Amino acid sequence: MRQNRLGKSKVHVTELGFGGGPLGGLFAPLDDETAAGALEAAWDSGIRYFDTSPHYGIGHSERRTGGLLHGKPRAEVTLSTKVGRLLVPQDPAGRMDESFAVPATHRRVWDFTRDGVLRSVHDSLERMGVDRVDLLFLHDAEEHFEDALREGYPALAELRAQGTVGAIGAGMYHPGKLTRLVEESDVDAVMLSGRYTLLDQSALDDLLPTCTAREVSVLAASIFNSGLLATARPEPGATFDYAPAAPRMLERAHRMADVCEAHGVTLPEVAMAFPLRHPAVSGIVVGMRTADEVHRNKAAFGAEIPAQVWDDLRSEGLLDERAPVHG
């Protein structure tokens, strides 16, 4: 699978990356055997970029991702995790976590201070059983942005200078705040959630031009907008950004599916191909929880998209005219 360099760093990612959110029990419980099967299938399919976070299943995703790495050549893997939430042990008292289907053995404490970042990285390395990560992100800092920029970013830059991590950046859904980060810091990459997809191209306003100008790479996450683009046609109850899809979004997705069907491709195939057409985008990151999902996503990722698909989507007003689609 093709690999691209992140910004000016020496870190490379495969164009299809494995998103570790589902490994933490996102939406539904996940057993260790199924999680391990998904990770092995990803490796066998040629995926070499694995993204995780302490937030995902209050540590479950990191532990499971680390389990894969123990049997693989470390130099062949690009591993990213995130900082911003410390995990503090607590008595679950029979409760489940509020965000993932796991027992509430820990609570999350926001912390973008230098000490918080260093502690978070130390804890993540222990959970994964590794001595380094390749890429480190400030995570979900929308409501804590000034702290993340003024305190968290310098801590990441320090770790990069020490060689503890190879590249740094931030993962958020807010293009404007990521644009500020790119303008006011020296990050290598940003992970953008759901804002450069077939259904939302708002990153074209400022973020993508700024990243292009400053040679910062973009990793496009949530490219299916949490479900609406994940099937050939939207299924009943389909979600857009983790909420029931509005009628206008459903109608738009169906119109896109019409264009795809007319040219013998599927909505997920086109959704995966679209972000990578932009020169600032180095890879896409897709959450996967089973081996079957990995196989389906890998097959969709490799589909050839006829040029006429892009032309028809544009002519019907379904794609922003500024979005590069040919090349």
Short mmCIF file of C-alpha atoms in Angstrom, two decimals:
data_model
loop_
_atom_site.label_atom_id
_atom_site.label_comp_id
_atom_site.label_asym_id
_atom_site.label_seq_id
_atom_site.Cartn_x
_atom_site.Cartn_y
_atom_site.Cartn_z
CA MET A 1 0.00 0.00 0.00
CA ARG A 2 1.27 3.45 -0.88
CA GLN A 3 2.81 5.48 1.94
CA ASN A 4 3.10 9.27 2.25
CA ARG A 5 5.34 11.43 4.42
CA LEU A 6 3.79 13.66 7.08
CA GLY A 7 4.82 17.26 6.53
CA LYS A 8 8.57 17.74 6.80
CA SER A 9 8.99 14.90 9.29
CA LYS A 10 10.47 11.48 8.66
CA VAL A 11 7.21 9.75 9.61
CA HIS A 12 5.23 8.02 6.87
CA VAL A 13 1.68 6.62 6.89
CA THR A 14 -0.13 4.21 4.64
CA GLU A 15 -2.90 5.98 2.75
CA LEU A 16 -5.43 3.83 4.58
CA GLY A 17 -5.01 3.94 8.35
CA PHE A 18 -6.68 1.89 11.08
CA GLY A 19 -8.78 4.00 13.44
CA GLY A 20 -8.79 2.57 16.95
CA GLY A 21 -12.02 4.07 18.30
CA PRO A 22 -14.10 0.90 17.78
CA LEU A 23 -11.42 -1.15 19.58
CA GLY A 24 -12.44 0.70 22.73
CA GLY A 25 -16.03 -0.50 22.51
CA LEU A 26 -17.47 2.47 20.63
CA PHE A 27 -21.27 2.02 20.26
CA ALA A 28 -21.15 -1.63 21.36
CA PRO A 29 -19.02 -4.04 23.43
CA LEU A 30 -16.08 -5.69 21.71
CA ASP A 31 -14.27 -8.79 22.92
CA ASP A 32 -10.49 -9.22 22.79
CA GLU A 33 -10.57 -12.00 20.20
CA THR A 34 -12.63 -9.98 17.71
CA ALA A 35 -10.44 -6.93 18.24
CA ALA A 36 -7.28 -8.95 17.68
CA GLY A 37 -8.78 -10.42 14.51
CA ALA A 38 -9.48 -6.94 13.15
CA LEU A 39 -5.93 -5.80 13.85
CA GLU A 40 -4.40 -8.90 12.25
CA ALA A 41 -6.62 -8.52 9.19
CA ALA A 42 -5.49 -4.91 8.87
CA TRP A 43 -1.86 -5.97 9.00
CA ASP A 44 -2.44 -8.71 6.44
CA SER A 45 -4.16 -6.19 4.13
CA GLY A 46 -1.10 -3.94 4.07
CA ILE A 47 -2.21 -1.30 6.58
CA ARG A 48 0.77 -0.06 8.56
CA TYR A 49 -0.65 3.05 10.23
CA PHE A 50 -2.55 2.46 13.48
CA ASP A 51 -4.15 5.32 15.43
CA THR A 52 -5.41 5.08 18.99
CA SER A 53 -6.03 7.19 22.11
CA PRO A 54 -6.40 6.85 25.89
CA HIS A 55 -9.95 8.15 25.45
CA TYR A 56 -11.01 5.16 23.33
CA GLY A 57 -12.45 2.73 25.84
CA ILE A 58 -10.48 4.33 28.72
CA GLY A 59 -7.34 2.50 27.65
CA HIS A 60 -8.79 -0.61 25.98
CA SER A 61 -7.93 0.55 22.46
CA GLU A 62 -4.31 1.30 23.37
CA ARG A 63 -3.82 -2.05 25.08
CA ARG A 64 -5.29 -3.93 22.14
CA THR A 65 -3.27 -1.97 19.60
CA GLY A 66 -0.12 -2.64 21.59
CA GLY A 67 -0.93 -6.34 21.55
CA LEU A 68 -0.69 -6.36 17.76
CA LEU A 69 2.69 -4.63 17.80
CA HIS A 70 4.32 -7.19 20.06
CA GLY A 71 4.45 -9.70 17.22
CA LYS A 72 5.33 -7.31 14.38
CA PRO A 73 8.51 -5.53 13.23
CA ARG A 74 8.25 -2.18 15.04
CA ALA A 75 10.10 -0.32 12.28
CA GLU A 76 7.34 -1.22 9.82
CA VAL A 77 4.55 0.27 11.92
CA THR A 78 3.47 3.90 12.28
CA LEU A 79 1.72 4.34 15.61
CA SER A 80 -0.13 7.41 16.81
CA THR A 81 -1.86 8.20 20.07
CA LYS A 82 -3.18 11.33 21.73
CA VAL A 83 -2.96 13.53 24.82
CA GLY A 84 -5.36 15.82 26.65
CA ARG A 85 -7.24 13.40 28.88
CA LEU A 86 -5.60 11.66 31.82
CA LEU A 87 -7.13 8.40 33.00
CA VAL A 88 -7.62 8.29 36.77
CA PRO A 89 -8.52 4.91 38.35
CA GLN A 90 -11.82 4.67 40.18
CA ASP A 91 -14.21 2.06 41.55
CA PRO A 92 -16.60 1.30 38.70
CA ALA A 93 -19.32 0.39 41.22
CA GLY A 94 -21.05 -1.63 38.54
CA ARG A 95 -21.24 1.33 36.16
CA MET A 96 -20.31 1.44 32.47
CA ASP A 97 -18.25 4.21 30.90
CA GLU A 98 -20.30 7.11 29.56
CA SER A 99 -18.70 7.03 26.09
CA PHE A 100 -17.69 3.42 25.42
CA ALA A 101 -19.15 0.03 26.26
CA VAL A 102 -16.59 -0.84 28.95
CA PRO A 103 -16.72 -0.87 32.77
CA ALA A 104 -16.09 2.57 34.27
CA THR A 105 -12.74 1.63 35.83
CA HIS A 106 -11.30 5.10 35.15
CA ARG A 107 -12.49 8.68 34.83
CA ARG A 108 -11.10 11.20 32.36
CA VAL A 109 -9.48 14.43 33.53
CA TRP A 110 -8.71 17.15 30.98
CA ASP A 111 -5.05 18.19 31.18
CA PHE A 112 -3.02 19.93 28.46
CA THR A 113 -0.25 21.10 30.80
CA ARG A 114 3.33 19.99 30.22
CA ASP A 115 3.18 17.63 33.18
CA GLY A 116 -0.16 16.29 32.00
CA VAL A 117 1.17 15.63 28.50
CA LEU A 118 4.28 13.86 29.81
CA ARG A 119 2.24 11.73 32.19
CA SER A 120 -0.24 10.86 29.46
CA VAL A 121 2.54 9.74 27.12
CA HIS A 122 4.17 7.68 29.88
CA ASP A 123 0.87 5.97 30.68
CA SER A 124 0.15 5.29 26.99
CA LEU A 125 3.57 3.71 26.45
CA GLU A 126 2.96 1.44 29.43
CA ARG A 127 -0.50 0.43 28.24
CA MET A 128 0.78 -0.39 24.76
CA GLY A 129 4.03 -1.97 25.89
CA VAL A 130 6.16 0.11 23.52
CA ASP A 131 9.04 2.53 24.02
CA ARG A 132 7.91 5.22 21.60
CA VAL A 133 5.10 6.47 19.41
CA ASP A 134 5.67 7.86 15.95
CA LEU A 135 2.96 10.52 15.95
CA LEU A 136 1.41 12.36 18.90
CA PHE A 137 -1.77 14.46 18.73
CA LEU A 138 -3.45 16.98 20.99
CA HIS A 139 -6.94 15.45 21.20
CA ASP A 140 -10.39 17.06 21.08
CA ALA A 141 -9.08 20.41 22.29
CA GLU A 142 -11.95 22.51 20.92
CA GLU A 143 -13.14 23.61 24.38
CA HIS A 144 -9.59 23.81 25.78
CA PHE A 145 -7.88 25.31 22.78
CA GLU A 146 -5.83 28.07 24.41
CA ASP A 147 -4.43 25.62 26.97
CA ALA A 148 -3.63 23.12 24.23
CA LEU A 149 -1.92 25.75 22.07
CA ARG A 150 0.02 27.56 24.81
CA GLU A 151 0.93 24.60 27.04
CA GLY A 152 0.22 21.34 25.23
CA TYR A 153 1.89 22.18 21.94
CA PRO A 154 5.25 23.22 23.48
CA ALA A 155 5.29 19.91 25.39
CA LEU A 156 4.75 18.01 22.14
CA ALA A 157 7.48 20.05 20.44
CA GLU A 158 9.82 19.18 23.32
CA LEU A 159 9.11 15.48 22.91
CA ARG A 160 9.74 15.73 19.18
CA ALA A 161 13.04 17.56 19.74
CA GLN A 162 14.10 14.80 22.14
CA GLY A 163 13.24 12.13 19.57
CA THR A 164 10.59 10.57 21.82
CA VAL A 165 8.07 11.08 19.02
CA GLY A 166 8.70 11.56 15.32
CA ALA A 167 5.87 13.95 14.42
CA ILE A 168 3.26 16.03 16.26
CA GLY A 169 -0.09 17.63 15.60
CA ALA A 170 -3.70 17.72 16.75
CA GLY A 171 -6.90 15.81 16.11
CA MET A 172 -10.13 17.85 16.10
CA TYR A 173 -13.34 18.37 14.16
CA HIS A 174 -13.09 22.20 14.13
CA PRO A 175 -11.28 23.38 10.96
CA GLY A 176 -10.93 26.96 12.23
CA LYS A 177 -9.07 25.99 15.38
CA LEU A 178 -6.87 23.57 13.51
CA THR A 179 -6.09 26.41 11.10
CA ARG A 180 -4.99 28.59 14.02
CA LEU A 181 -2.79 25.79 15.32
CA VAL A 182 -1.14 25.36 11.93
CA GLU A 183 -0.61 29.11 11.62
CA GLU A 184 0.76 29.63 15.13
CA SER A 185 2.87 26.51 15.65
CA ASP A 186 5.19 24.11 13.88
CA VAL A 187 3.13 20.92 13.69
CA ASP A 188 3.70 18.17 11.14
CA ALA A 189 0.14 16.93 10.68
CA VAL A 190 -3.46 17.41 11.74
CA MET A 191 -6.21 14.82 11.96
CA LEU A 192 -9.47 16.34 10.80
CA SER A 193 -12.69 14.59 11.80
CA GLY A 194 -15.61 14.74 9.40
CA ARG A 195 -14.91 18.09 7.74
CA TYR A 196 -13.43 16.93 4.46
CA THR A 197 -15.87 14.34 3.19
CA LEU A 198 -18.35 13.98 0.36
CA LEU A 199 -20.95 15.60 2.62
CA ASP A 200 -18.87 18.32 4.29
CA GLN A 201 -16.06 20.16 2.54
CA SER A 202 -15.79 23.09 4.94
CA ALA A 203 -12.05 22.48 5.37
CA LEU A 204 -11.59 23.99 1.90
CA ASP A 205 -12.29 27.46 3.29
CA ASP A 206 -9.10 27.89 5.33
CA LEU A 207 -7.57 24.73 6.75
CA LEU A 208 -6.56 22.91 3.59
CA PRO A 209 -5.07 26.00 1.88
CA THR A 210 -3.15 26.84 5.06
CA CYS A 211 -1.84 23.28 5.40
CA THR A 212 -0.76 23.30 1.77
CA ALA A 213 1.07 26.60 2.19
CA ARG A 214 2.83 25.51 5.40
CA GLU A 215 3.57 21.93 4.26
CA VAL A 216 1.47 20.36 7.01
CA SER A 217 -0.18 17.04 6.23
CA VAL A 218 -3.86 16.30 6.79
CA LEU A 219 -5.19 12.93 7.89
CA ALA A 220 -8.89 12.74 7.09
CA ALA A 221 -10.91 10.88 9.72
CA SER A 222 -14.65 10.18 10.01
CA ILE A 223 -14.82 10.14 6.23
CA PHE A 224 -18.18 8.34 6.40
CA ASN A 225 -19.54 11.06 8.72
CA SER A 226 -20.25 8.38 11.36
CA GLY A 227 -22.34 6.18 9.07
CA LEU A 228 -24.26 8.02 6.39
CA LEU A 229 -21.63 7.28 3.73
CA ALA A 230 -20.66 3.82 5.00
CA THR A 231 -23.14 1.83 2.90
CA ALA A 232 -24.12 1.80 -0.76
CA ARG A 233 -27.27 3.65 0.24
CA PRO A 234 -28.14 5.20 3.60
CA GLU A 235 -29.72 2.62 5.87
CA PRO A 236 -32.71 3.30 8.15
CA GLY A 237 -31.53 5.26 11.16
CA ALA A 238 -28.30 6.32 9.45
CA THR A 239 -26.32 8.88 11.40
CA PHE A 240 -24.46 12.03 10.38
CA ASP A 241 -21.84 13.16 12.89
CA TYR A 242 -23.22 10.78 15.53
CA ALA A 243 -26.80 12.06 15.39
CA PRO A 244 -29.77 10.97 13.24
CA ALA A 245 -29.21 12.32 9.74
CA ALA A 246 -31.36 15.30 8.77
CA PRO A 247 -33.69 14.80 5.77
CA ARG A 248 -31.60 17.11 3.56
CA MET A 249 -28.47 15.08 4.31
CA LEU A 250 -30.27 11.82 3.57
CA GLU A 251 -31.51 13.23 0.29
CA ARG A 252 -28.01 14.42 -0.63
CA ALA A 253 -26.49 11.03 0.15
CA HIS A 254 -29.12 9.28 -1.98
CA ARG A 255 -28.36 11.60 -4.90
CA MET A 256 -24.68 10.77 -4.56
CA ALA A 257 -25.53 7.07 -4.46
CA ASP A 258 -27.45 7.50 -7.73
CA VAL A 259 -24.35 8.90 -9.41
CA CYS A 260 -22.17 6.13 -8.01
CA GLU A 261 -24.53 3.38 -9.14
CA ALA A 262 -24.70 4.84 -12.63
CA HIS A 263 -20.96 4.27 -12.98
CA GLY A 264 -20.69 0.90 -11.25
CA VAL A 265 -19.10 2.08 -7.99
CA THR A 266 -20.42 2.46 -4.45
CA LEU A 267 -20.81 5.38 -2.10
CA PRO A 268 -18.19 4.06 0.37
CA GLU A 269 -15.69 3.56 -2.46
CA VAL A 270 -16.08 7.15 -3.60
CA ALA A 271 -16.11 8.45 -0.02
CA MET A 272 -12.74 6.81 0.62
CA ALA A 273 -11.20 8.06 -2.60
CA PHE A 274 -12.39 11.67 -2.35
CA PRO A 275 -10.19 13.12 0.45
CA LEU A 276 -7.00 11.69 -1.04
CA ARG A 277 -7.53 13.73 -4.18
CA HIS A 278 -6.45 16.83 -2.27
CA PRO A 279 -2.65 17.32 -2.23
CA ALA A 280 -2.65 18.24 1.48
CA VAL A 281 -4.23 14.91 2.48
CA SER A 282 -1.67 12.20 3.20
CA GLY A 283 -4.08 9.51 4.35
CA ILE A 284 -7.52 8.57 5.57
CA VAL A 285 -8.23 6.92 8.92
CA VAL A 286 -11.18 4.54 9.16
CA GLY A 287 -12.47 3.01 12.37
CA MET A 288 -12.76 -0.79 12.19
CA ARG A 289 -13.88 -3.37 14.74
CA THR A 290 -13.93 -6.76 12.95
CA ALA A 291 -11.92 -8.60 10.33
CA ASP A 292 -14.91 -8.47 7.99
CA GLU A 293 -15.04 -4.67 8.26
CA VAL A 294 -11.34 -4.51 7.48
CA HIS A 295 -11.77 -6.67 4.39
CA ARG A 296 -14.71 -4.59 3.15
CA ASN A 297 -12.89 -1.32 3.71
CA LYS A 298 -9.71 -2.55 2.05
CA ALA A 299 -11.70 -3.68 -1.01
CA ALA A 300 -13.52 -0.36 -1.19
CA PHE A 301 -10.27 1.55 -0.77
CA GLY A 302 -8.77 -0.16 -3.80
CA ALA A 303 -11.66 0.54 -6.17
CA GLU A 304 -11.01 2.43 -9.40
CA ILE A 305 -13.24 5.51 -9.57
CA PRO A 306 -14.17 6.59 -13.12
CA ALA A 307 -13.40 10.26 -13.80
CA GLN A 308 -17.01 10.81 -14.85
CA VAL A 309 -18.16 10.17 -11.28
CA TRP A 310 -16.42 13.32 -10.10
CA ASP A 311 -17.69 15.32 -13.07
CA ASP A 312 -21.28 14.22 -12.46
CA LEU A 313 -21.11 14.95 -8.74
CA ARG A 314 -19.89 18.44 -9.55
CA SER A 315 -22.41 19.10 -12.30
CA GLU A 316 -25.23 18.17 -9.91
CA GLY A 317 -23.92 20.58 -7.29
CA LEU A 318 -22.92 17.82 -4.89
CA LEU A 319 -19.24 18.73 -4.65
CA ASP A 320 -17.58 22.05 -3.94
CA GLU A 321 -16.06 23.42 -7.14
CA ARG A 322 -12.80 24.06 -5.28
CA ALA A 323 -12.30 20.41 -4.37
CA PRO A 324 -9.57 18.83 -6.52
CA VAL A 325 -10.81 15.54 -7.97
CA HIS A 326 -8.67 14.88 -11.03
CA GLY A 327 -4.97 14.26 -11.15
#
